[in-house]
Coordinates of C-alpha atoms in Angstrom, one line a residue:
M1 CA 27.1 -32.9 -8.5
V2 CA 24.7 -34.0 -11.2
T3 CA 25.4 -37.6 -12.0
A4 CA 24.8 -39.6 -15.2
R5 CA 21.6 -40.9 -13.6
S6 CA 20.5 -37.3 -13.3
L7 CA 21.1 -36.6 -17.0
D8 CA 19.0 -39.7 -17.9
V9 CA 16.1 -38.6 -15.7
C10 CA 16.1 -35.1 -17.1
R11 CA 16.1 -36.3 -20.7
F12 CA 13.4 -38.8 -19.9
R13 CA 11.2 -36.1 -18.4
R14 CA 11.7 -33.7 -21.3
E15 CA 10.8 -36.4 -23.9
N16 CA 7.9 -37.9 -22.0
S17 CA 6.4 -34.8 -20.4
P18 CA 5.2 -36.2 -17.0
L19 CA 4.0 -32.7 -16.0
R20 CA 0.5 -33.4 -17.0
T21 CA -2.3 -30.9 -17.6
R22 CA -5.2 -32.1 -15.5
V23 CA -7.7 -29.3 -16.2
Q24 CA -7.6 -26.5 -18.6
T25 CA -9.9 -23.7 -19.9
D26 CA -8.6 -21.6 -22.8
T27 CA -11.2 -18.9 -23.0
A28 CA -12.9 -16.6 -20.5
A29 CA -15.2 -18.7 -18.4
D30 CA -17.2 -18.6 -15.2
I31 CA -16.3 -21.6 -13.1
T32 CA -18.7 -22.6 -10.3
H33 CA -17.2 -24.8 -7.7
T34 CA -18.9 -27.1 -5.2
G35 CA -20.7 -24.9 -2.6
G36 CA -21.8 -22.3 -5.1
Y37 CA -18.5 -20.3 -5.2
S38 CA -18.0 -18.9 -8.7
C39 CA -15.1 -17.0 -10.3
R40 CA -14.2 -15.8 -13.7
Y41 CA -10.9 -16.7 -15.5
K42 CA -9.4 -15.9 -18.8
D43 CA -7.2 -19.0 -18.6
L44 CA -6.8 -21.7 -16.0
H45 CA -4.2 -24.5 -16.3
D46 CA -3.8 -27.2 -13.7
F47 CA -0.5 -29.1 -13.8
E48 CA 0.7 -32.0 -11.6
L49 CA 4.3 -32.0 -10.4
Q50 CA 5.8 -35.2 -9.3
D51 CA 6.8 -33.5 -6.0
P52 CA 5.4 -30.4 -4.4
T53 CA 7.4 -27.1 -4.4
R54 CA 7.6 -24.1 -2.1
V55 CA 9.6 -22.0 -4.6
I56 CA 8.6 -20.4 -7.9
E57 CA 11.3 -18.3 -9.5
W58 CA 11.1 -16.7 -12.9
I59 CA 13.9 -17.2 -15.4
G60 CA 13.3 -14.5 -17.9
E61 CA 9.7 -14.3 -19.2
K62 CA 9.0 -17.8 -20.4
S63 CA 10.1 -20.2 -17.7
I64 CA 10.2 -20.8 -14.0
C65 CA 12.3 -22.8 -11.6
V66 CA 10.8 -25.1 -9.0
A67 CA 12.3 -27.5 -6.5
G68 CA 11.3 -30.1 -4.0
Y69 CA 11.5 -29.6 -0.2
D70 CA 11.3 -33.2 1.1
D71 CA 13.9 -33.7 3.9
T72 CA 13.8 -37.5 3.5
K73 CA 15.2 -37.8 -0.1
T74 CA 17.1 -36.1 -2.9
N75 CA 15.1 -33.2 -4.4
E76 CA 14.8 -32.2 -8.0
V77 CA 15.6 -28.7 -9.2
L78 CA 13.8 -28.0 -12.5
Q79 CA 13.5 -25.2 -15.0
L80 CA 10.1 -25.5 -16.7
L81 CA 9.2 -23.8 -20.0
F82 CA 5.7 -22.5 -20.3
P83 CA 3.4 -23.8 -23.0
Q84 CA 3.5 -21.8 -26.3
K85 CA 0.0 -20.4 -25.5
L86 CA 1.3 -18.7 -22.4
N87 CA 4.4 -17.3 -24.0
V88 CA 2.7 -14.9 -26.5
K89 CA 1.3 -11.5 -25.8
E90 CA -1.5 -11.7 -28.4
N91 CA -4.2 -14.3 -28.8
P92 CA -2.3 -17.3 -30.3
G93 CA -5.3 -19.2 -31.5
L94 CA -4.8 -23.0 -31.5
C95 CA -1.4 -24.1 -30.1
P96 CA -0.1 -27.7 -30.3
E97 CA 1.9 -27.5 -27.1
R98 CA -0.1 -27.2 -23.9
D99 CA 2.2 -28.8 -21.4
L100 CA 5.1 -27.5 -19.3
K101 CA 8.4 -28.8 -20.6
V102 CA 11.5 -29.6 -18.5
E103 CA 14.3 -27.4 -20.1
H104 CA 17.0 -28.2 -17.5
G105 CA 17.1 -30.2 -14.3
G106 CA 19.4 -31.2 -11.4
F107 CA 19.3 -32.8 -8.0
S108 CA 19.8 -31.3 -4.5
E109 CA 20.8 -33.4 -1.5
Q110 CA 19.1 -30.8 0.7
P111 CA 15.4 -29.6 0.8
V112 CA 15.1 -26.4 -1.2
C113 CA 13.3 -23.8 0.9
S114 CA 14.6 -20.7 -0.9
L115 CA 15.6 -20.3 -4.5
R116 CA 16.8 -17.2 -6.4
H117 CA 18.0 -16.6 -9.9
V118 CA 21.0 -14.2 -10.3
P119 CA 19.8 -11.6 -12.8
G120 CA 21.6 -11.5 -16.1
T121 CA 23.3 -14.8 -15.5
S122 CA 22.6 -18.6 -15.7
L123 CA 23.2 -19.0 -12.0
L124 CA 20.7 -20.1 -9.3
L125 CA 21.1 -19.9 -5.5
T126 CA 19.3 -22.2 -3.1
S127 CA 19.2 -22.8 0.6
G128 CA 17.5 -25.2 3.0
P129 CA 17.2 -26.0 6.7
A130 CA 20.1 -26.6 9.0
S131 CA 22.8 -26.8 6.3
G132 CA 24.4 -23.3 6.9
V133 CA 25.3 -23.2 3.2
V134 CA 24.0 -21.3 0.2
Q135 CA 24.3 -23.6 -2.9
V136 CA 25.3 -22.1 -6.2
W137 CA 24.0 -23.8 -9.4
Q138 CA 24.6 -23.2 -13.1
I139 CA 21.8 -23.7 -15.6
G140 CA 22.8 -25.5 -18.8
A141 CA 26.4 -25.9 -18.0
E142 CA 28.5 -27.0 -21.0
D143 CA 25.4 -26.7 -23.2
K144 CA 23.8 -29.6 -21.5
D145 CA 20.3 -29.9 -20.2
V146 CA 21.4 -30.1 -16.5
I147 CA 21.4 -27.7 -13.6
K148 CA 24.8 -28.3 -12.2
H149 CA 26.1 -27.7 -8.8
A150 CA 28.8 -25.0 -9.2
G151 CA 29.9 -24.1 -5.6
S152 CA 28.7 -23.0 -2.2
I153 CA 28.8 -19.9 0.0
Q154 CA 29.2 -20.4 3.7
S155 CA 26.3 -19.0 5.8
D156 CA 24.9 -19.6 9.3
A157 CA 23.3 -22.8 10.4
S158 CA 20.0 -22.7 12.4
T159 CA 18.0 -25.5 13.9
D160 CA 14.6 -23.7 13.7
T161 CA 14.7 -21.9 10.4
W162 CA 16.9 -21.7 7.2
T163 CA 19.1 -19.2 5.5
K164 CA 17.1 -16.6 3.7
I165 CA 18.6 -15.2 0.4
A166 CA 18.1 -12.4 -2.1
T167 CA 20.3 -11.6 -5.1
S168 CA 21.3 -8.3 -6.7
A169 CA 21.8 -7.2 -10.3
A170 CA 25.0 -5.4 -9.5
A171 CA 28.0 -5.4 -11.9
S172 CA 29.5 -8.0 -9.6
P173 CA 26.4 -10.0 -8.6
C174 CA 26.0 -10.4 -4.8
V175 CA 23.7 -12.3 -2.4
V176 CA 22.5 -11.2 1.0
H177 CA 22.0 -14.1 3.2
G178 CA 21.3 -15.1 6.8
S179 CA 18.8 -16.7 9.2
K180 CA 19.4 -14.4 12.2
T181 CA 19.9 -10.7 12.3
N182 CA 23.4 -11.0 13.8
S183 CA 24.6 -13.2 11.0
V184 CA 23.3 -11.4 7.9
H185 CA 26.0 -10.9 5.3
V186 CA 26.4 -9.7 1.7
T187 CA 28.7 -11.9 -0.4
E188 CA 30.1 -11.6 -3.9
I189 CA 28.9 -14.7 -5.7
E190 CA 31.8 -15.3 -8.0
S191 CA 34.6 -14.7 -5.4
T192 CA 32.6 -15.8 -2.3
K193 CA 34.1 -12.7 -0.6
Q194 CA 32.0 -11.2 2.2
I195 CA 31.7 -7.5 1.5
Y196 CA 29.2 -6.5 4.3
T197 CA 28.0 -7.6 7.7
L198 CA 24.8 -6.2 9.2
A199 CA 25.8 -4.2 12.4
E200 CA 23.3 -5.9 14.7
S201 CA 23.9 -7.8 18.0
S202 CA 20.4 -9.3 18.5
S203 CA 19.6 -12.8 17.1
E204 CA 16.1 -12.3 15.8
A205 CA 14.9 -14.8 13.2
V206 CA 14.9 -13.4 9.6
S207 CA 11.7 -13.9 7.6
T208 CA 12.5 -12.3 4.3
L209 CA 15.3 -10.5 2.5
S210 CA 15.0 -8.2 -0.6
F211 CA 17.3 -6.0 -2.5
L212 CA 15.9 -2.6 -3.4
D213 CA 18.8 -1.7 -5.6
P214 CA 22.4 -2.9 -6.0
H215 CA 23.4 -1.3 -2.7
T216 CA 20.3 -1.3 -0.5
F217 CA 18.4 -4.2 1.0
H218 CA 15.4 -4.7 3.3
L219 CA 15.1 -7.2 6.0
C220 CA 11.9 -8.4 7.7
C221 CA 12.2 -10.3 11.0
L222 CA 9.7 -13.0 11.9
S223 CA 8.7 -10.7 14.8
G224 CA 7.7 -7.9 12.4
R225 CA 10.8 -5.7 12.9
Q226 CA 11.8 -4.0 9.6
I227 CA 15.4 -3.0 8.8
M228 CA 16.9 -1.1 5.9
A229 CA 20.6 -1.3 5.2
D230 CA 23.1 0.2 2.7
V231 CA 26.2 -2.0 2.0
R232 CA 28.3 1.2 1.7
Q233 CA 27.6 2.2 5.3
P234 CA 28.2 0.1 8.4
E235 CA 25.2 1.3 10.3
I236 CA 21.5 0.4 9.8
S237 CA 20.0 3.0 7.6
C238 CA 16.5 2.9 9.3
E239 CA 14.2 0.5 11.1
G240 CA 10.7 0.2 12.4
H241 CA 8.3 -2.4 13.8
V242 CA 5.1 -3.1 12.0
A243 CA 3.9 -5.3 14.9
L244 CA 3.5 -2.3 17.1
A245 CA 0.4 -1.3 15.1
T246 CA -1.2 -4.7 15.8
P247 CA 0.4 -6.1 19.1
S248 CA 0.3 -9.9 19.1
S249 CA 2.5 -12.9 18.8
A250 CA 2.0 -13.2 15.1
H251 CA 4.7 -14.0 12.6
W252 CA 5.5 -11.7 9.7
C253 CA 6.8 -11.7 6.2
A254 CA 7.2 -8.9 3.6
A255 CA 7.5 -7.9 0.0
V256 CA 9.1 -4.8 -1.6
K257 CA 7.4 -2.8 -4.3
P258 CA 10.3 -1.2 -6.2
A259 CA 10.6 2.6 -6.6
N260 CA 9.9 4.2 -9.9
Q261 CA 10.1 7.8 -11.2
D262 CA 6.8 8.7 -9.4
T263 CA 6.9 6.8 -6.1
H264 CA 9.3 5.6 -3.5
A265 CA 9.7 1.9 -2.7
I266 CA 6.8 0.5 -0.5
I267 CA 7.0 -2.4 1.9
A268 CA 4.0 -4.7 2.2
S269 CA 4.1 -6.8 5.4
L270 CA 1.8 -9.8 6.1
S271 CA 1.1 -11.3 9.5
S272 CA 0.0 -14.9 10.3
E273 CA -3.2 -13.3 11.7
G274 CA -4.0 -11.8 8.2
H275 CA -2.9 -8.2 8.9
I276 CA -1.4 -6.3 5.9
I277 CA 0.6 -3.2 6.6
L278 CA 2.1 -0.8 4.0
A279 CA 5.1 1.4 4.8
D280 CA 7.4 3.8 3.0
T281 CA 11.0 2.7 3.0
R282 CA 11.9 6.3 4.2
N283 CA 9.9 5.9 7.3
L284 CA 9.3 2.4 8.6
V285 CA 7.8 3.6 11.9
A286 CA 4.6 5.1 10.6
P287 CA 2.4 2.8 8.4
L288 CA 0.9 4.3 5.3
K289 CA -2.0 1.9 5.2
C290 CA -3.4 -1.0 7.2
A291 CA -6.0 -3.7 6.5
R292 CA -6.9 -7.2 7.5
G293 CA -7.3 -9.7 4.8
N294 CA -10.5 -11.7 4.9
A295 CA -8.6 -15.0 5.3
S296 CA -10.8 -17.3 7.3
D297 CA -8.2 -20.1 7.5
S298 CA -5.3 -20.1 10.0
V299 CA -1.7 -20.4 8.9
L300 CA -0.5 -24.0 8.6
S301 CA 3.1 -22.8 9.0
Q302 CA 4.7 -19.4 8.8
N303 CA 7.1 -20.9 6.3
F304 CA 4.2 -21.0 3.7
M305 CA 3.2 -17.3 4.2
C306 CA 3.6 -15.4 1.0
I307 CA 2.8 -11.8 -0.1
R308 CA 3.6 -10.4 -3.5
W309 CA 3.1 -7.1 -5.3
A310 CA 1.6 -7.2 -8.8
P311 CA 4.3 -5.9 -11.1
R312 CA 1.9 -4.6 -13.8
L313 CA -1.2 -3.6 -11.7
E314 CA -0.8 -0.4 -9.6
D315 CA -1.7 -0.9 -5.9
C316 CA -2.5 -4.6 -6.3
L317 CA -1.0 -7.3 -4.1
S318 CA -1.7 -10.9 -3.3
I319 CA -1.3 -13.2 -0.3
S320 CA -1.3 -17.0 0.3
G321 CA -0.4 -19.4 3.1
F322 CA -3.9 -19.3 4.6
G323 CA -5.4 -22.6 3.4
S324 CA -6.0 -23.5 -0.2
S325 CA -6.5 -20.0 -1.7
V326 CA -4.6 -17.1 -3.2
R327 CA -6.3 -13.7 -2.6
I328 CA -5.7 -10.5 -4.6
Y329 CA -6.4 -7.1 -3.1
D330 CA -6.5 -3.5 -4.4
T331 CA -4.8 -1.3 -1.7
Q332 CA -5.7 2.1 -3.4
D333 CA -8.5 3.0 -1.0
W334 CA -7.0 1.5 2.2
D335 CA -6.4 3.8 5.2
T336 CA -4.7 3.3 8.6
A337 CA -7.8 2.0 10.4
G338 CA -7.0 -1.6 9.8
K339 CA -10.5 -2.6 8.7
E340 CA -11.2 -5.9 7.0
A341 CA -10.6 -5.7 3.3
E342 CA -12.6 -7.5 0.6
A343 CA -10.5 -9.4 -1.9
L344 CA -10.8 -8.4 -5.6
F345 CA -10.4 -12.1 -6.5
T346 CA -9.9 -15.4 -4.7
H347 CA -8.3 -18.4 -6.4
R348 CA -9.6 -21.5 -4.7
G349 CA -8.7 -23.9 -7.5
H350 CA -6.2 -25.9 -5.4
H351 CA -9.0 -26.9 -3.0
F352 CA -11.6 -27.8 -5.6
M353 CA -9.3 -29.4 -8.2
G354 CA -6.9 -31.4 -6.0
G355 CA -6.4 -33.1 -2.7
C356 CA -3.6 -34.7 -0.6
D357 CA -3.1 -38.4 -0.3
D358 CA -4.5 -38.4 3.3
G359 CA -7.7 -36.8 2.0
S360 CA -7.0 -33.4 3.5
A361 CA -7.4 -30.2 1.5
P362 CA -4.1 -28.9 0.0
W363 CA -2.3 -25.8 1.3
V364 CA -0.9 -23.2 -1.1
T365 CA 2.9 -23.2 -0.5
T366 CA 3.8 -20.2 -2.7
H367 CA 2.7 -18.1 -5.6
S368 CA 4.2 -15.5 -8.1
W369 CA 3.0 -13.0 -10.6
H370 CA 3.9 -13.2 -14.3
P371 CA 6.5 -10.5 -15.2
W372 CA 4.5 -8.9 -18.0
K373 CA 1.0 -10.5 -18.2
E374 CA -0.7 -8.2 -15.7
S375 CA -3.3 -10.6 -14.4
T376 CA -1.5 -14.0 -14.7
L377 CA -0.2 -15.8 -11.6
V378 CA 1.4 -19.1 -10.9
S379 CA 0.6 -20.9 -7.6
A380 CA 1.7 -24.2 -6.1
A381 CA 0.3 -26.4 -3.3
N382 CA 1.5 -29.2 -1.1
D383 CA -0.4 -31.9 -3.1
G384 CA 2.0 -31.2 -6.1
S385 CA -0.5 -29.1 -8.0
L386 CA 0.8 -26.2 -10.0
H387 CA -1.7 -23.7 -11.4
I388 CA -1.2 -21.0 -14.0
W389 CA -4.3 -18.7 -14.1
D390 CA -5.4 -15.4 -15.5
W391 CA -8.1 -13.9 -13.4
V392 CA -10.8 -11.4 -14.3
D393 CA -11.6 -8.3 -12.2
S394 CA -15.3 -8.0 -13.2
A395 CA -15.6 -4.6 -11.4
A396 CA -12.7 -3.0 -13.3
G397 CA -13.3 -4.9 -16.5
R398 CA -9.8 -6.3 -16.6

C-alpha cells in the first residue's frame, strides 16, 4: 500500500523537481568526447534519477514509468512527464519547462526488474526476484498523485531469475508470466483467473515474453530456444533454437517486430556474445539474417541485455547491455553469413557524462524508443543517469 509518507514524498518531488537536467543541447550539434569520438545529435538531455532503473515503460506518448531495483530497501515507482519541448512534433522554440516532472509515484517493497503498462488502462504490472508474485498497480487512483498497489497475481518463484511478464490489449486484459518454461501461464488481470498454461515439461529459464496479438505470444529462453504459442490451442504452435546457428554457452534475449499489412512479425534475438539473429515467426528454425554487433565490451549481466526494434524506422534496431553504450543498426542489407555489422550510431553519453560512486564506468541497464519520434530514444544506466536523445544518421540524412 502507499502510505501517507508516500504521498508527501511524491508531492515534494513534483513541486521541487529533483530530477535535474545536468547536460542539455537543444539544436543539432556535433559532440566530441574525450578520446576523439564524435557523434551528432538533434537533442541530448541528461537527467539524474535518485536511484537507477532497469525498466523504462511508455505511458501514452508523453510520459514513462521507471522504478528502482535495489534489494536492500523500498523502491520508488514513478511516472515521469517529459518536458514540453519533447512533447511536440514541430519545433517548439523556447520552452520554459525543461525538466522531467513526477506525475504519479508509489513504493514497492520488492526490487522491480520487469514493469509493463496494461494498454488502454491505468494499470501497471511489476515483478521482481524470488517473490513469485506479479504486482498490480493503479496510476492515479481516486484522482490522487499516487501509484497505488491494487492486487497481485500468483506466479512461480525462482531463486536464480524472476518472473517475466508481458501484457495484451485484449478486451479483457491479460498477462503472460513465468520464469521457467514449465510454469508459463496467461492470466486475466481483473479476475486473476488463469486461462492458459504452456504445454511444456522442461524447466528452461525464460528470458523474454512478448504478445504478438491478443491471442499469440512469443517466448525466448535464456538458452536461445524460441517458442510461439496460441492461448486458444493447448499445444506449442512452433519453435526453433537460434543458438544452433552460433553454438556456444551464450545467453539470449529477444524483441518482436509486430506484423503489418506488408510483412509478418519478425523476431530479433541478441546473445551475450553480441550475435543478432532475425527470424520469421512462421519459421523459427531458419534465420532470415544474422550479424554480430561490434560490441567490444562483455556483458556485465544477462539481466541488462536489451534489444529493441525502432517503431518508426524500417529495419532499424538497437542493443544495449554491453558496457556504457547503446548501438543502433540497420538490418536491411544483412544476410545469413553472420559477419560483423557496423553500427549506424553509437550513444556513449553515459560513459562520458557520468560515473559510478566507485569510479567505474556506468553500464546501460535498459533503453527504449519513442513511440512516434522516429530517432528519439531514452536510456538509463546504473549510475542513475537517464538520457533522452535524438540521433542523426549522417549517411541517410535523418
